mmCIF file of C-alpha atoms and ligand atoms in Angstrom:
data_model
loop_
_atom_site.group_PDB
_atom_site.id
_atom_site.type_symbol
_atom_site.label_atom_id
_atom_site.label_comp_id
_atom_site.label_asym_id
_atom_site.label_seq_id
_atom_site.Cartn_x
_atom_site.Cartn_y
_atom_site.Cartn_z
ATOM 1 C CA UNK A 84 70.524 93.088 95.803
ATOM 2 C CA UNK A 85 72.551 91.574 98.471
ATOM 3 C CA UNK A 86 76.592 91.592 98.955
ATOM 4 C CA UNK A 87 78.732 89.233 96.503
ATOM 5 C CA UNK A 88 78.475 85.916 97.988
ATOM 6 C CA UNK A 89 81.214 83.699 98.003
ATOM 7 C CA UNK A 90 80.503 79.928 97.767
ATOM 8 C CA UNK A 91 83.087 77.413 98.871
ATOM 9 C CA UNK A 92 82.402 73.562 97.518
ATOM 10 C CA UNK A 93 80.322 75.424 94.765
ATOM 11 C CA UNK A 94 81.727 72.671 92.475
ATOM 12 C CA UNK A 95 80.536 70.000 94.814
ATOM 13 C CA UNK A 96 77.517 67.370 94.323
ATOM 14 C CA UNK A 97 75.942 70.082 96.944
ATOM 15 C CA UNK A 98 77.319 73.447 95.697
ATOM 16 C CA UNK A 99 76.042 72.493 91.883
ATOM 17 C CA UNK A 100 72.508 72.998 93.265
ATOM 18 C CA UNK A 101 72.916 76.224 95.591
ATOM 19 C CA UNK A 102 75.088 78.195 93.181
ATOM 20 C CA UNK A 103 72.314 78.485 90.518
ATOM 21 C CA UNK A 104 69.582 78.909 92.852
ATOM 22 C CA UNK A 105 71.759 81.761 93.922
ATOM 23 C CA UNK A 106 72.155 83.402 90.911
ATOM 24 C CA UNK A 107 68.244 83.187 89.905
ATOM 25 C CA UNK A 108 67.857 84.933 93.181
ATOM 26 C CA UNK A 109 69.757 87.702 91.356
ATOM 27 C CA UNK A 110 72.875 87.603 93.772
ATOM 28 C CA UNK A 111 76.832 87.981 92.313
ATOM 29 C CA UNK A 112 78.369 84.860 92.696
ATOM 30 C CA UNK A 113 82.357 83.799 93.456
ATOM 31 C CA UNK A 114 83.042 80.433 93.817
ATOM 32 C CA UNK A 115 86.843 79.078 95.483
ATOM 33 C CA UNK A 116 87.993 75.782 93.928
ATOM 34 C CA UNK A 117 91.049 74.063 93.685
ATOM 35 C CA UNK A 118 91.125 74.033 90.290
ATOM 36 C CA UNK A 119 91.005 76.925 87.755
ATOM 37 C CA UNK A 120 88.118 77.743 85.626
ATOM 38 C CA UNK A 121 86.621 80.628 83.458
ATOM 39 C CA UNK A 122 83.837 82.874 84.502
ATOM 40 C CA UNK A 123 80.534 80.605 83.622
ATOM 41 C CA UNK A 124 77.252 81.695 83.433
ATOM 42 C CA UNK A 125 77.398 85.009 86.010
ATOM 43 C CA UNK A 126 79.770 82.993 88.182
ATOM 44 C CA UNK A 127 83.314 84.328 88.797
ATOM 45 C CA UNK A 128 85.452 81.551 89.756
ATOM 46 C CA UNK A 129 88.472 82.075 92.152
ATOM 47 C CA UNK A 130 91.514 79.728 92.768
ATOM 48 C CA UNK A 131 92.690 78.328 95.968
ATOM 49 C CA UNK A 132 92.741 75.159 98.530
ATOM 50 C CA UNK A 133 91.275 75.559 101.875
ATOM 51 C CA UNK A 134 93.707 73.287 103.760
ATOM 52 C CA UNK A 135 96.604 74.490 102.068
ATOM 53 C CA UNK A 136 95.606 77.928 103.187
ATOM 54 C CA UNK A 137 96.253 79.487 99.737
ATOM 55 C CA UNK A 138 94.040 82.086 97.819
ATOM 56 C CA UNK A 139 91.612 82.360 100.595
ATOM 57 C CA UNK A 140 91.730 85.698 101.453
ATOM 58 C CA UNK A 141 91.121 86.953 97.643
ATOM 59 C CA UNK A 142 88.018 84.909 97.658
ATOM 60 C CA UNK A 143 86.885 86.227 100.938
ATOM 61 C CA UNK A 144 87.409 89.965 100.229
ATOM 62 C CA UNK A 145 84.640 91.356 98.900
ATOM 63 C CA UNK A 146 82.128 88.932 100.046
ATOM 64 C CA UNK A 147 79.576 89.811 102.882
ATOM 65 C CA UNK A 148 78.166 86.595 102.436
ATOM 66 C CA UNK A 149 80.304 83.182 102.624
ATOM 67 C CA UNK A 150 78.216 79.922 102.336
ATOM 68 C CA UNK A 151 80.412 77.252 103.373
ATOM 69 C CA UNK A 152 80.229 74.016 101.571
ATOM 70 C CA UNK A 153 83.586 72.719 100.309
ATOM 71 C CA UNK A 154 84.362 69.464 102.688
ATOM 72 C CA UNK A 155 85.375 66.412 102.009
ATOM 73 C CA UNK A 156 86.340 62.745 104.505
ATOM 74 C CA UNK A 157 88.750 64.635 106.892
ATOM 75 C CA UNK A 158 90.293 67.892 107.766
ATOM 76 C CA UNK A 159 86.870 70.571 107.762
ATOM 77 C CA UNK A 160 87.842 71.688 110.752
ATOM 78 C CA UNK A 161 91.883 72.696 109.403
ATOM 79 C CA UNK A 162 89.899 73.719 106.279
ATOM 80 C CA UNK A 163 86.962 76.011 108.413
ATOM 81 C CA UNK A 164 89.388 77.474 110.477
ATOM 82 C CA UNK A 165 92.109 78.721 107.493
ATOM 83 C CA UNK A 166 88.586 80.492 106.075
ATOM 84 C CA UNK A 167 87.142 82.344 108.929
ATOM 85 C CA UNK A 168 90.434 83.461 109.835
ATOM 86 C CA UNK A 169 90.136 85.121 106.336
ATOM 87 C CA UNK A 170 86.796 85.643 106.451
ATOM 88 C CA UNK A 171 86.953 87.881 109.861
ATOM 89 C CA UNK A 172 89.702 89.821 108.511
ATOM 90 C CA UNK A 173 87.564 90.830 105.561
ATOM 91 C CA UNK A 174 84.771 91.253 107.690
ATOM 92 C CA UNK A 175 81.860 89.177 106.325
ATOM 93 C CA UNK A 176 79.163 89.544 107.786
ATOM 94 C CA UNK A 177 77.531 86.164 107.317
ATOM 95 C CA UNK A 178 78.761 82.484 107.556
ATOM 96 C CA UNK A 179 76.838 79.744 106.237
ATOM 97 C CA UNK A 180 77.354 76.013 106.739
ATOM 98 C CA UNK A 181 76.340 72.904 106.209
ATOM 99 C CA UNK A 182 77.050 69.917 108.742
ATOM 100 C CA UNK A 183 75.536 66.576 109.383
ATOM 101 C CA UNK A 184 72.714 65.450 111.763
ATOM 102 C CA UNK A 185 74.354 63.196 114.757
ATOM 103 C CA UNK A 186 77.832 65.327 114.548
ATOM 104 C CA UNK A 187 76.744 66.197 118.621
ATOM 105 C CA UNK A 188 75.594 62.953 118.881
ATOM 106 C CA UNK A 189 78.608 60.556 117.270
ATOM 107 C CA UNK A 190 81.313 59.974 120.181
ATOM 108 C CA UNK A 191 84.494 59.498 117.849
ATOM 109 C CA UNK A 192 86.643 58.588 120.692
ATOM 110 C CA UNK A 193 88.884 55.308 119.618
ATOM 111 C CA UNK A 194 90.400 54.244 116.932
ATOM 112 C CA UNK A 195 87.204 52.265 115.772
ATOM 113 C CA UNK A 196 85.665 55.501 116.023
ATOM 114 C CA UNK A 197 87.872 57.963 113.907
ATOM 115 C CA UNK A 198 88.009 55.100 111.195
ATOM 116 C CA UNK A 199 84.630 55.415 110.391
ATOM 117 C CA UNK A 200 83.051 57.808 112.043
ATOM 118 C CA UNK A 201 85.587 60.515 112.363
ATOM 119 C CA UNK A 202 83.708 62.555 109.562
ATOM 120 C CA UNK A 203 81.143 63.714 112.220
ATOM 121 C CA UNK A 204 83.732 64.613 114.727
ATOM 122 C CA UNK A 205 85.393 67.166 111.990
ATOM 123 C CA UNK A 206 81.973 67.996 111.160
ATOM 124 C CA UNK A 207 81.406 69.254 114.766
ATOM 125 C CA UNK A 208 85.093 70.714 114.871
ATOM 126 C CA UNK A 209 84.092 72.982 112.146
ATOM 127 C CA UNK A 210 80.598 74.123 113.738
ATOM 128 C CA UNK A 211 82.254 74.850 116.871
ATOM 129 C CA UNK A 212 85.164 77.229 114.654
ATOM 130 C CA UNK A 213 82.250 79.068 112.975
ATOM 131 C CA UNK A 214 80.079 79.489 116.330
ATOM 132 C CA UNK A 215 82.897 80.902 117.912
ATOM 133 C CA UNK A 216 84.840 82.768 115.592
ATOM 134 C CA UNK A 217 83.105 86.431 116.159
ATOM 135 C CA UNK A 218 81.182 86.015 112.784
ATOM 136 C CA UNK A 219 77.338 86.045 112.256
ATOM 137 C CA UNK A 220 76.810 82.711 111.084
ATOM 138 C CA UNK A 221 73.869 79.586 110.346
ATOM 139 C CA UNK A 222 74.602 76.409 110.282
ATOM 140 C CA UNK A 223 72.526 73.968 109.134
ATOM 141 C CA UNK A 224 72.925 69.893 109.842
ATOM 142 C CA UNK A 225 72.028 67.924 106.712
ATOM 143 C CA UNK A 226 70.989 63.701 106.574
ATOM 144 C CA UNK A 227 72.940 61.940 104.329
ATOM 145 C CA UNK A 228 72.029 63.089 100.518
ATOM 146 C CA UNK A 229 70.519 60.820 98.077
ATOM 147 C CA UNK A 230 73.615 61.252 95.911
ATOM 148 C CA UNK A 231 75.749 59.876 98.172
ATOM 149 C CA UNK A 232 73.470 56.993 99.370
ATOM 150 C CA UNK A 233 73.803 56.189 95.515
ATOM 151 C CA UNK A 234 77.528 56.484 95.070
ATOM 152 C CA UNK A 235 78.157 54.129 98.442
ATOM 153 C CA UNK A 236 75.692 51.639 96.452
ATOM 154 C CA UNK A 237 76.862 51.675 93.224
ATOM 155 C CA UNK A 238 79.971 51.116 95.180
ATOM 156 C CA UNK A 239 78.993 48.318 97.876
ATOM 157 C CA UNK A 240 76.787 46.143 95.055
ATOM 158 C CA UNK A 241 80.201 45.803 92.783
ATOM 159 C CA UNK A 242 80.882 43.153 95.402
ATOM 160 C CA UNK A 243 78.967 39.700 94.676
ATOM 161 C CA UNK A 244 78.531 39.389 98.340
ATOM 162 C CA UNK A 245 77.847 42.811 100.243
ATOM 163 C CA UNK A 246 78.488 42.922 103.828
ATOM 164 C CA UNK A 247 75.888 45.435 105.713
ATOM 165 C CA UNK A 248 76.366 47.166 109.183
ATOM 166 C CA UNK A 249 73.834 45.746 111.202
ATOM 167 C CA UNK A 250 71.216 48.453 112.297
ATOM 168 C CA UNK A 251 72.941 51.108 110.944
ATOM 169 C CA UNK A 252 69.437 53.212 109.516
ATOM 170 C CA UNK A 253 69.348 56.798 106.877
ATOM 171 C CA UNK A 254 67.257 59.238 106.171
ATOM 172 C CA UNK A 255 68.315 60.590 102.876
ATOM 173 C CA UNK A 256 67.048 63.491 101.836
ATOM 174 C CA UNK A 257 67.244 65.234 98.400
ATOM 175 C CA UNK A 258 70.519 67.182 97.861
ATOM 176 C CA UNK A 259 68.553 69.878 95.674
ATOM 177 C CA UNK A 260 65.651 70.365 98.553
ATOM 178 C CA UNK A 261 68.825 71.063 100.906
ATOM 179 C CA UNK A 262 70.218 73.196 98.455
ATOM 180 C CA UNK A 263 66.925 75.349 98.672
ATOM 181 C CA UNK A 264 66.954 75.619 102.053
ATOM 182 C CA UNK A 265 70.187 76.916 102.117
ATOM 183 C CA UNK A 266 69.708 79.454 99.821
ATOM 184 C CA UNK A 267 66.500 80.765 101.981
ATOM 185 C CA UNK A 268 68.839 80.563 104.877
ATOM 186 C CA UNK A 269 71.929 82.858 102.913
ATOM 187 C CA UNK A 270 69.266 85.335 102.007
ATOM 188 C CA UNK A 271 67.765 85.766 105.477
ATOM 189 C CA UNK A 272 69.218 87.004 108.814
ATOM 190 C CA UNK A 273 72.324 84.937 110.806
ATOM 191 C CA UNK A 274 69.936 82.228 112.768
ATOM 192 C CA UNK A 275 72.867 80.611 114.285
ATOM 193 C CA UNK A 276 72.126 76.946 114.643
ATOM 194 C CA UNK A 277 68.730 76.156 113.017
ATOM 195 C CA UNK A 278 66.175 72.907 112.776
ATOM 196 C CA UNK A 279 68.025 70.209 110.727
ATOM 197 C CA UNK A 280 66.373 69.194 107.319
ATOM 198 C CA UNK A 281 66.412 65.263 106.792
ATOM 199 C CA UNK A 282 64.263 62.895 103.805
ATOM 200 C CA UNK A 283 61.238 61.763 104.380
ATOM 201 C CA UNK A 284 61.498 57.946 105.564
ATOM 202 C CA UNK A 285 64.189 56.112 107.416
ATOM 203 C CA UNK A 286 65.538 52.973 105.581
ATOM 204 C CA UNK A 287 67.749 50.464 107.109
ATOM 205 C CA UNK A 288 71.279 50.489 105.013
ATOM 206 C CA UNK A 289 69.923 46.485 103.637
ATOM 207 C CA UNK A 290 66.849 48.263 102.473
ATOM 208 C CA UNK A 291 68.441 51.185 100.645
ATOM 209 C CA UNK A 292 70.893 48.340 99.039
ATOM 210 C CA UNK A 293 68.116 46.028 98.031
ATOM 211 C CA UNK A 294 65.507 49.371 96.739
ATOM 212 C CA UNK A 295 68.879 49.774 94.599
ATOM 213 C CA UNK A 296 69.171 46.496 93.904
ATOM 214 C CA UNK A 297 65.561 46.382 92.089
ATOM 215 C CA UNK A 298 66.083 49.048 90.430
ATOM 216 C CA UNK A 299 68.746 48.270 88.619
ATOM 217 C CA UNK A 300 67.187 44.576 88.015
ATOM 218 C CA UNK A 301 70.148 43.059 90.326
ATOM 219 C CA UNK A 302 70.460 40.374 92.973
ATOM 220 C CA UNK A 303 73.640 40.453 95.506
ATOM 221 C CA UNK A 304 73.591 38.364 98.910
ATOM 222 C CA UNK A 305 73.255 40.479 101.859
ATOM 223 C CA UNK A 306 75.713 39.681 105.288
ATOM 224 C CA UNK A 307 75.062 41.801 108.148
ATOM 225 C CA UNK A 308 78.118 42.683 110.161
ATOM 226 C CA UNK A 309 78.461 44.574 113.951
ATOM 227 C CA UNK A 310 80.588 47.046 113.814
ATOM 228 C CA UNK A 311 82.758 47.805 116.857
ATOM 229 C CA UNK A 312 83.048 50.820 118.802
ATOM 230 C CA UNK A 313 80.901 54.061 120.454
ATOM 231 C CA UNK A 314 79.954 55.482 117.228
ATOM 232 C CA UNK A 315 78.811 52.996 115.738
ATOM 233 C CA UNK A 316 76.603 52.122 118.737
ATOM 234 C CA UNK A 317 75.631 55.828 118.871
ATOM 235 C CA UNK A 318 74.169 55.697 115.057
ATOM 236 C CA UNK A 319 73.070 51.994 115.551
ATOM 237 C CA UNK A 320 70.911 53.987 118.037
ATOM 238 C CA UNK A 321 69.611 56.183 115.794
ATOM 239 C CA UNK A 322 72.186 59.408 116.449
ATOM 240 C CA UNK A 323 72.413 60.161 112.673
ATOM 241 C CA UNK A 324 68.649 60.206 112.141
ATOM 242 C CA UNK A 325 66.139 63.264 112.915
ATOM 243 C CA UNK A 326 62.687 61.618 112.151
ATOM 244 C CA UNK A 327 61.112 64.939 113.778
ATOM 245 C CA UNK A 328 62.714 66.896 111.101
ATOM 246 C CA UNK A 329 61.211 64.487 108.085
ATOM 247 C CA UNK A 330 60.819 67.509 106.176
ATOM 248 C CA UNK A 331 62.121 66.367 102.755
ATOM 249 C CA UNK A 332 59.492 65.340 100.222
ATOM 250 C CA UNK A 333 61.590 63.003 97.592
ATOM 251 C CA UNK A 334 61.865 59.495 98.702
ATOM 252 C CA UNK A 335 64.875 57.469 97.943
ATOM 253 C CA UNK A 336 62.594 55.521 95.685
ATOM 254 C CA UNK A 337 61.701 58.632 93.480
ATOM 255 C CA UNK A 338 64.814 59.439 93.193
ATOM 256 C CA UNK A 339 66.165 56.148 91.954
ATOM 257 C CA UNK A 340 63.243 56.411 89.490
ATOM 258 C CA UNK A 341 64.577 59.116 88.015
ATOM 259 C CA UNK A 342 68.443 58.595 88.295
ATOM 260 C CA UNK A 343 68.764 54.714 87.969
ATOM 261 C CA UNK A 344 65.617 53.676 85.885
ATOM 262 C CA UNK A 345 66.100 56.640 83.487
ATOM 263 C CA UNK A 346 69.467 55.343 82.511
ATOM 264 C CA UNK A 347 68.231 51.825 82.432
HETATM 265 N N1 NAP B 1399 77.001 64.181 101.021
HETATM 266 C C1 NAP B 1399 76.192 64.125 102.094
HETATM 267 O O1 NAP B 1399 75.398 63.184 102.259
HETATM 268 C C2 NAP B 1399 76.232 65.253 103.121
HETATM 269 C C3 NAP B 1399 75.334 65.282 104.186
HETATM 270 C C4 NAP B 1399 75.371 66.341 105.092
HETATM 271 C C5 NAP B 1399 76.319 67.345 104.924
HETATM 272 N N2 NAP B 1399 77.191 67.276 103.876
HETATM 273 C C6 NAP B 1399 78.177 68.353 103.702
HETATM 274 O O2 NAP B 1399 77.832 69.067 102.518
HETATM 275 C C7 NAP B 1399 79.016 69.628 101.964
HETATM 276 C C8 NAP B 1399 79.049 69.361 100.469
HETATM 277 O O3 NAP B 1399 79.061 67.964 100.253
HETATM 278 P P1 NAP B 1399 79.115 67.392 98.762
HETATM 279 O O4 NAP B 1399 78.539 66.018 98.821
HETATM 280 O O5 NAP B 1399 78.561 68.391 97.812
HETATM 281 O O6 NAP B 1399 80.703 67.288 98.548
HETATM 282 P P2 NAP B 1399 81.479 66.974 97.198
HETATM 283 O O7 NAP B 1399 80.573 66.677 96.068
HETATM 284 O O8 NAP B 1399 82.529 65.958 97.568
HETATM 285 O O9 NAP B 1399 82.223 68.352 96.870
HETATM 286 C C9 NAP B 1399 83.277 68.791 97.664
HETATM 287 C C10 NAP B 1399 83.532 70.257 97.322
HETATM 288 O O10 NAP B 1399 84.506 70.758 98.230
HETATM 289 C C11 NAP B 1399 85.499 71.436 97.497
HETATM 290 N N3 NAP B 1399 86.760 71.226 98.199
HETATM 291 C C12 NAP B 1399 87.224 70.054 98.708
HETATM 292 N N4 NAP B 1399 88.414 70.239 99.298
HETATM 293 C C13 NAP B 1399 88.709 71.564 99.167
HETATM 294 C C14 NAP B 1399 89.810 72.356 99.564
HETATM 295 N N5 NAP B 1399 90.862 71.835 100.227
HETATM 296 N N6 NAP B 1399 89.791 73.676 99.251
HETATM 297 C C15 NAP B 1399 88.747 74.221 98.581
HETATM 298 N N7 NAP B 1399 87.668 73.501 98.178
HETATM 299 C C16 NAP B 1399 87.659 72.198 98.461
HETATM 300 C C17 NAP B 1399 85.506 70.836 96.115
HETATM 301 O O11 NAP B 1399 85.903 71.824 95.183
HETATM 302 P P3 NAP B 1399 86.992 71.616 94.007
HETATM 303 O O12 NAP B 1399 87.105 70.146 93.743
HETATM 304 O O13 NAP B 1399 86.418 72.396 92.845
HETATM 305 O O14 NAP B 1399 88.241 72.217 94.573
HETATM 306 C C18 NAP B 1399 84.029 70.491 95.914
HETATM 307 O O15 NAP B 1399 83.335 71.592 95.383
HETATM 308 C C19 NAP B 1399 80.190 69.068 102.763
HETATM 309 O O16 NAP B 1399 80.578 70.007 103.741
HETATM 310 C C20 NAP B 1399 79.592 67.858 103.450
HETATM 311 O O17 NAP B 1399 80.245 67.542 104.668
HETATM 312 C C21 NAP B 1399 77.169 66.267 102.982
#
């Protein structure tokens, strides 16, 4: 059996799939969240808050193996740097982490930029703090999951008229076939930065919004709008797609099958 592995953002959309897959692997599992809980199937449960910096190191010790996943809109760089500072003076021995495909290839450089973009440029922040903190480590870069794809339409079609960045593209991939990968990579050797995993087709953001649409038997008027600025020019461009790496099987239309038709 391996070390204890300690999974941050194991209470996440993400972490919900890898913690499980974990524990049929046979592996003891901690998980850090903000929020207290009771020891849950196999899983011990510690508290603390990466960017507050508090209960970190009692998660840490102990675990040889870190797998990080907590993140959120801004601040995974504060919040990567507050755990391998922990994490080195515990002395795991492996990192793991999950980014985003384009965060070397989104300039967030103006204001523009860090509005809506600045995600990727925390994203890389964070990779940078793991590749050069001393630690073995993997990262892996993740498309956008289907999960969120599905929150940011439930969201977007509440409007009657929904205006669309003008072509902005994804390639969303299944959160539970990233989760999979991730546990292969947490069982294996450090790899350091490794191929990215992304879904299977690219969709332009109108055609996620209108394959949503059907499903859910609803009609909204689509407006394109240009967004402004280097990042958005970067991803019009394609920099948060990797249609080399199409290595995700379940298509955004499966997957609203099953989540959106189900509940219909
Ligand atoms: N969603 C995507 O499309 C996508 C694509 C590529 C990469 N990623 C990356 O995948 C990771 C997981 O994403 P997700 O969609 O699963 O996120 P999520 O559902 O929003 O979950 C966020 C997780 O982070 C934890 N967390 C947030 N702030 C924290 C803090 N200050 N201290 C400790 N824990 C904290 C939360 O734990 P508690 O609430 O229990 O404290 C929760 O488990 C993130 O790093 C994200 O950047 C996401």
């Amino acid at each position: 059996m391996t070390s204890r592995i300690l999974v941050t953002g194991g209470t996440g959309t993400l972490g919900r799939h890898v913690v499980p897959r974990l524990r049929d692997a046979g592996t003891a599992v901690r998980v850090l969240s903000r929020h207290a809980r009771e020891t849950a199937d196999g899983v011990d449960y510690v508290t603390g808050d990466l960017l507050k910096d508090e209960g970190i190191q009692a998660a840490v010790n102990g675990a040889g193996i870190i797998v990080h996943l907590a993140g959120g809109r801004k601040g995974d760089d504060e919040a990567t740097r507050n755990l391998v500072r922990a994490a080195a003076r515990a002395g795991a021995q492996h990192v793991v982490y999950i980014s985003v495909v384009g965060a070397d290839r989104i300039p967030v450089v103006s204001g523009a930029d860090r509005a809506m973009f600045g995600y990727f440029g925390f994203k890389l922040a964070a990779e940078q703090i793991i590749a050069d903190s001393g630690l073995p480590w993997t990262t892996l870069r993740a498309t956008q999951f289907h999960d969120l794809s599905l929150t940011v339409a439930e969201q977007m079609t509440k409007l009657p008229v929904i205006p669309v960045p003008a072509g902005v593209r994804f390639q969303p991939v299944d959160t539970g076939e990233v989760a999979a990968r991730l546990v292969e990579l947490t069982l294996g050797s450090p790899a350091g930065l490794v191929p990215d995993i992304a879904g299977p087709e690219v969709h332009s953001m109108a055609d996620l919004l209108r394959e949503y649409l059907r499903a859910r038997g609803a009609r909204r008027l689509l407006v394109p709008v240009r967004l402004p600025g280097q990042a958005a020019r970067a991803v019009r461009a394609g920099a948060n797609l990797a249609p080399d790496r199409a290595v995700g099987h379940r298509t955004w239309e499966g997957f609203l099958a099953d989540r959106v038709l189900s509940d219909a």
